[in-house]
């Protein structure tokens, strides 16, 4: 990465919006104050290089997830006529943290995970003509489903539960 990423105020603001984050969440992620983030977005201050890099890195991680997931979905549907999928998204940080500890280092906030899911949904529709439904995890309904079907907790179990919600 160059020494100065050089994002201007409007780019910082729209990067935040494209990530689906609030000003407070950006402050938390970049370890800056709320006033600093507001100053970055108003053009009163230049966002520090490390803050810009952090936000751009998160955006890159999401884009890599989109690419990797859509490549996998394309393979899945090469010979399969069914063109519908469902993805679990997480309505609260607590549920996201409980069910996805492996993602917390790269996508620490549920909003970032859900943004990735939304981008995958759009990419699948536009490029692959696959309909993806985003299903918010209902922990109690999911636990009942697992118990009724003698399933252990896993991403695959969550995906199967989400498919029943369509």
PDB file of C-alpha atoms in Angstrom, residues 37-147:
ATOM      1  CA  UNK A  37     -14.369  10.528  12.715  1.00  0.00           C
ATOM      2  CA  UNK A  38     -16.854  13.363  12.235  1.00  0.00           C
ATOM      3  CA  UNK A  39     -13.937  15.648  11.383  1.00  0.00           C
ATOM      4  CA  UNK A  40     -12.644  13.145   8.823  1.00  0.00           C
ATOM      5  CA  UNK A  41     -16.038  12.965   7.159  1.00  0.00           C
ATOM      6  CA  UNK A  42     -16.505  16.733   7.131  1.00  0.00           C
ATOM      7  CA  UNK A  43     -13.049  17.356   5.703  1.00  0.00           C
ATOM      8  CA  UNK A  44     -11.834  19.240   8.764  1.00  0.00           C
ATOM      9  CA  UNK A  45      -9.093  16.640   9.300  1.00  0.00           C
ATOM     10  CA  UNK A  46      -7.395  14.031   7.171  1.00  0.00           C
ATOM     11  CA  UNK A  47      -8.018  10.525   8.491  1.00  0.00           C
ATOM     12  CA  UNK A  48      -4.769   9.009   9.752  1.00  0.00           C
ATOM     13  CA  UNK A  49      -3.115   6.571   7.383  1.00  0.00           C
ATOM     14  CA  UNK A  50      -3.562   3.673   9.834  1.00  0.00           C
ATOM     15  CA  UNK A  51      -7.309   4.346  10.124  1.00  0.00           C
ATOM     16  CA  UNK A  52      -7.671   4.497   6.352  1.00  0.00           C
ATOM     17  CA  UNK A  53      -5.662   1.297   5.972  1.00  0.00           C
ATOM     18  CA  UNK A  54      -7.800  -0.505   8.583  1.00  0.00           C
ATOM     19  CA  UNK A  55     -11.041   0.417   6.803  1.00  0.00           C
ATOM     20  CA  UNK A  56      -9.695  -0.417   3.352  1.00  0.00           C
ATOM     21  CA  UNK A  57      -8.374  -3.757   4.643  1.00  0.00           C
ATOM     22  CA  UNK A  58     -11.832  -4.623   5.995  1.00  0.00           C
ATOM     23  CA  UNK A  59     -13.370  -3.718   2.641  1.00  0.00           C
ATOM     24  CA  UNK A  60     -10.794  -5.946   0.900  1.00  0.00           C
ATOM     25  CA  UNK A  61     -11.604  -8.846   3.253  1.00  0.00           C
ATOM     26  CA  UNK A  62     -15.294  -8.495   2.421  1.00  0.00           C
ATOM     27  CA  UNK A  63     -14.564  -8.367  -1.307  1.00  0.00           C
ATOM     28  CA  UNK A  64     -12.424 -11.518  -1.043  1.00  0.00           C
ATOM     29  CA  UNK A  65     -15.292 -13.267   0.779  1.00  0.00           C
ATOM     30  CA  UNK A  66     -17.639 -12.208  -2.014  1.00  0.00           C
ATOM     31  CA  UNK A  67     -15.262 -13.505  -4.666  1.00  0.00           C
ATOM     32  CA  UNK A  68     -14.529 -16.804  -2.923  1.00  0.00           C
ATOM     33  CA  UNK A  69     -18.163 -17.460  -2.042  1.00  0.00           C
ATOM     34  CA  UNK A  70     -19.546 -16.606  -5.469  1.00  0.00           C
ATOM     35  CA  UNK A  71     -16.893 -18.813  -7.089  1.00  0.00           C
ATOM     36  CA  UNK A  72     -18.048 -21.687  -4.864  1.00  0.00           C
ATOM     37  CA  UNK A  73     -21.692 -21.006  -5.646  1.00  0.00           C
ATOM     38  CA  UNK A  74     -20.945 -20.902  -9.367  1.00  0.00           C
ATOM     39  CA  UNK A  75     -19.360 -24.361  -9.092  1.00  0.00           C
ATOM     40  CA  UNK A  76     -22.310 -25.643  -7.058  1.00  0.00           C
ATOM     41  CA  UNK A  77     -24.819 -24.586  -9.696  1.00  0.00           C
ATOM     42  CA  UNK A  78     -22.930 -25.574 -12.848  1.00  0.00           C
ATOM     43  CA  UNK A  79     -25.161 -28.623 -13.325  1.00  0.00           C
ATOM     44  CA  UNK A  80     -27.795 -27.937 -10.687  1.00  0.00           C
ATOM     45  CA  UNK A  81     -31.042 -26.385 -11.930  1.00  0.00           C
ATOM     46  CA  UNK A  82     -32.029 -25.128  -8.487  1.00  0.00           C
ATOM     47  CA  UNK A  83     -31.063 -21.459  -8.281  1.00  0.00           C
ATOM     48  CA  UNK A  84     -31.939 -20.538  -4.677  1.00  0.00           C
ATOM     49  CA  UNK A  85     -29.825 -20.381  -1.545  1.00  0.00           C
ATOM     50  CA  UNK A  86     -30.199 -18.978   1.923  1.00  0.00           C
ATOM     51  CA  UNK A  87     -27.534 -17.422   4.140  1.00  0.00           C
ATOM     52  CA  UNK A  88     -27.783 -16.916   7.852  1.00  0.00           C
ATOM     53  CA  UNK A  89     -27.169 -13.366   9.061  1.00  0.00           C
ATOM     54  CA  UNK A  90     -26.935 -12.272  12.651  1.00  0.00           C
ATOM     55  CA  UNK A  91     -29.352  -9.750  14.169  1.00  0.00           C
ATOM     56  CA  UNK A  92     -27.138  -9.028  17.202  1.00  0.00           C
ATOM     57  CA  UNK A  93     -23.458  -8.830  18.011  1.00  0.00           C
ATOM     58  CA  UNK A  94     -23.929 -11.444  20.755  1.00  0.00           C
ATOM     59  CA  UNK A  95     -25.304 -14.039  18.301  1.00  0.00           C
ATOM     60  CA  UNK A  96     -22.603 -13.253  15.768  1.00  0.00           C
ATOM     61  CA  UNK A  97     -19.884 -13.602  18.415  1.00  0.00           C
ATOM     62  CA  UNK A  98     -21.371 -16.850  19.731  1.00  0.00           C
ATOM     63  CA  UNK A  99     -21.690 -18.544  16.361  1.00  0.00           C
ATOM     64  CA  UNK A 100     -18.709 -17.077  14.469  1.00  0.00           C
ATOM     65  CA  UNK A 101     -15.673 -16.711  16.727  1.00  0.00           C
ATOM     66  CA  UNK A 102     -13.429 -17.573  13.758  1.00  0.00           C
ATOM     67  CA  UNK A 103     -14.406 -14.367  11.926  1.00  0.00           C
ATOM     68  CA  UNK A 104     -13.957 -11.931  14.796  1.00  0.00           C
ATOM     69  CA  UNK A 105     -10.341 -11.132  13.961  1.00  0.00           C
ATOM     70  CA  UNK A 106     -11.117 -10.210  10.351  1.00  0.00           C
ATOM     71  CA  UNK A 107     -14.726  -8.993  10.607  1.00  0.00           C
ATOM     72  CA  UNK A 108     -15.232  -8.038  14.255  1.00  0.00           C
ATOM     73  CA  UNK A 109     -18.741  -6.611  13.914  1.00  0.00           C
ATOM     74  CA  UNK A 110     -21.924  -8.386  12.866  1.00  0.00           C
ATOM     75  CA  UNK A 111     -22.646  -5.486  10.514  1.00  0.00           C
ATOM     76  CA  UNK A 112     -19.481  -6.313   8.555  1.00  0.00           C
ATOM     77  CA  UNK A 113     -20.435  -9.983   8.236  1.00  0.00           C
ATOM     78  CA  UNK A 114     -23.952  -9.013   7.184  1.00  0.00           C
ATOM     79  CA  UNK A 115     -22.549  -6.488   4.676  1.00  0.00           C
ATOM     80  CA  UNK A 116     -20.505  -9.310   3.137  1.00  0.00           C
ATOM     81  CA  UNK A 117     -23.655 -11.456   2.949  1.00  0.00           C
ATOM     82  CA  UNK A 118     -25.558  -8.590   1.279  1.00  0.00           C
ATOM     83  CA  UNK A 119     -22.790  -8.085  -1.284  1.00  0.00           C
ATOM     84  CA  UNK A 120     -22.730 -11.839  -1.991  1.00  0.00           C
ATOM     85  CA  UNK A 121     -26.515 -11.755  -2.456  1.00  0.00           C
ATOM     86  CA  UNK A 122     -26.251  -8.923  -4.986  1.00  0.00           C
ATOM     87  CA  UNK A 123     -23.332 -10.506  -6.858  1.00  0.00           C
ATOM     88  CA  UNK A 124     -25.131 -13.848  -7.060  1.00  0.00           C
ATOM     89  CA  UNK A 125     -28.256 -12.218  -8.477  1.00  0.00           C
ATOM     90  CA  UNK A 126     -26.449 -10.021 -10.993  1.00  0.00           C
ATOM     91  CA  UNK A 127     -23.750 -12.383 -12.215  1.00  0.00           C
ATOM     92  CA  UNK A 128     -24.905 -15.918 -11.477  1.00  0.00           C
ATOM     93  CA  UNK A 129     -28.692 -15.481 -11.595  1.00  0.00           C
ATOM     94  CA  UNK A 130     -28.908 -17.231  -8.217  1.00  0.00           C
ATOM     95  CA  UNK A 131     -31.394 -15.941  -5.659  1.00  0.00           C
ATOM     96  CA  UNK A 132     -29.929 -15.709  -2.169  1.00  0.00           C
ATOM     97  CA  UNK A 133     -32.176 -15.001   0.789  1.00  0.00           C
ATOM     98  CA  UNK A 134     -30.682 -13.542   3.958  1.00  0.00           C
ATOM     99  CA  UNK A 135     -32.254 -15.225   6.990  1.00  0.00           C
ATOM    100  CA  UNK A 136     -31.731 -13.702  10.454  1.00  0.00           C
ATOM    101  CA  UNK A 137     -30.706 -16.354  12.947  1.00  0.00           C
ATOM    102  CA  UNK A 138     -33.419 -17.186  15.454  1.00  0.00           C
ATOM    103  CA  UNK A 139     -31.304 -19.026  18.031  1.00  0.00           C
ATOM    104  CA  UNK A 140     -34.217 -20.817  19.700  1.00  0.00           C
ATOM    105  CA  UNK A 141     -35.761 -22.013  16.427  1.00  0.00           C
ATOM    106  CA  UNK A 142     -32.323 -23.119  15.255  1.00  0.00           C
ATOM    107  CA  UNK A 143     -31.700 -25.078  18.492  1.00  0.00           C
ATOM    108  CA  UNK A 144     -35.096 -26.798  18.124  1.00  0.00           C
ATOM    109  CA  UNK A 145     -34.316 -27.683  14.514  1.00  0.00           C
ATOM    110  CA  UNK A 146     -30.965 -29.189  15.519  1.00  0.00           C
ATOM    111  CA  UNK A 147     -32.568 -31.200  18.340  1.00  0.00           C
TER     112      UNK A 147
END
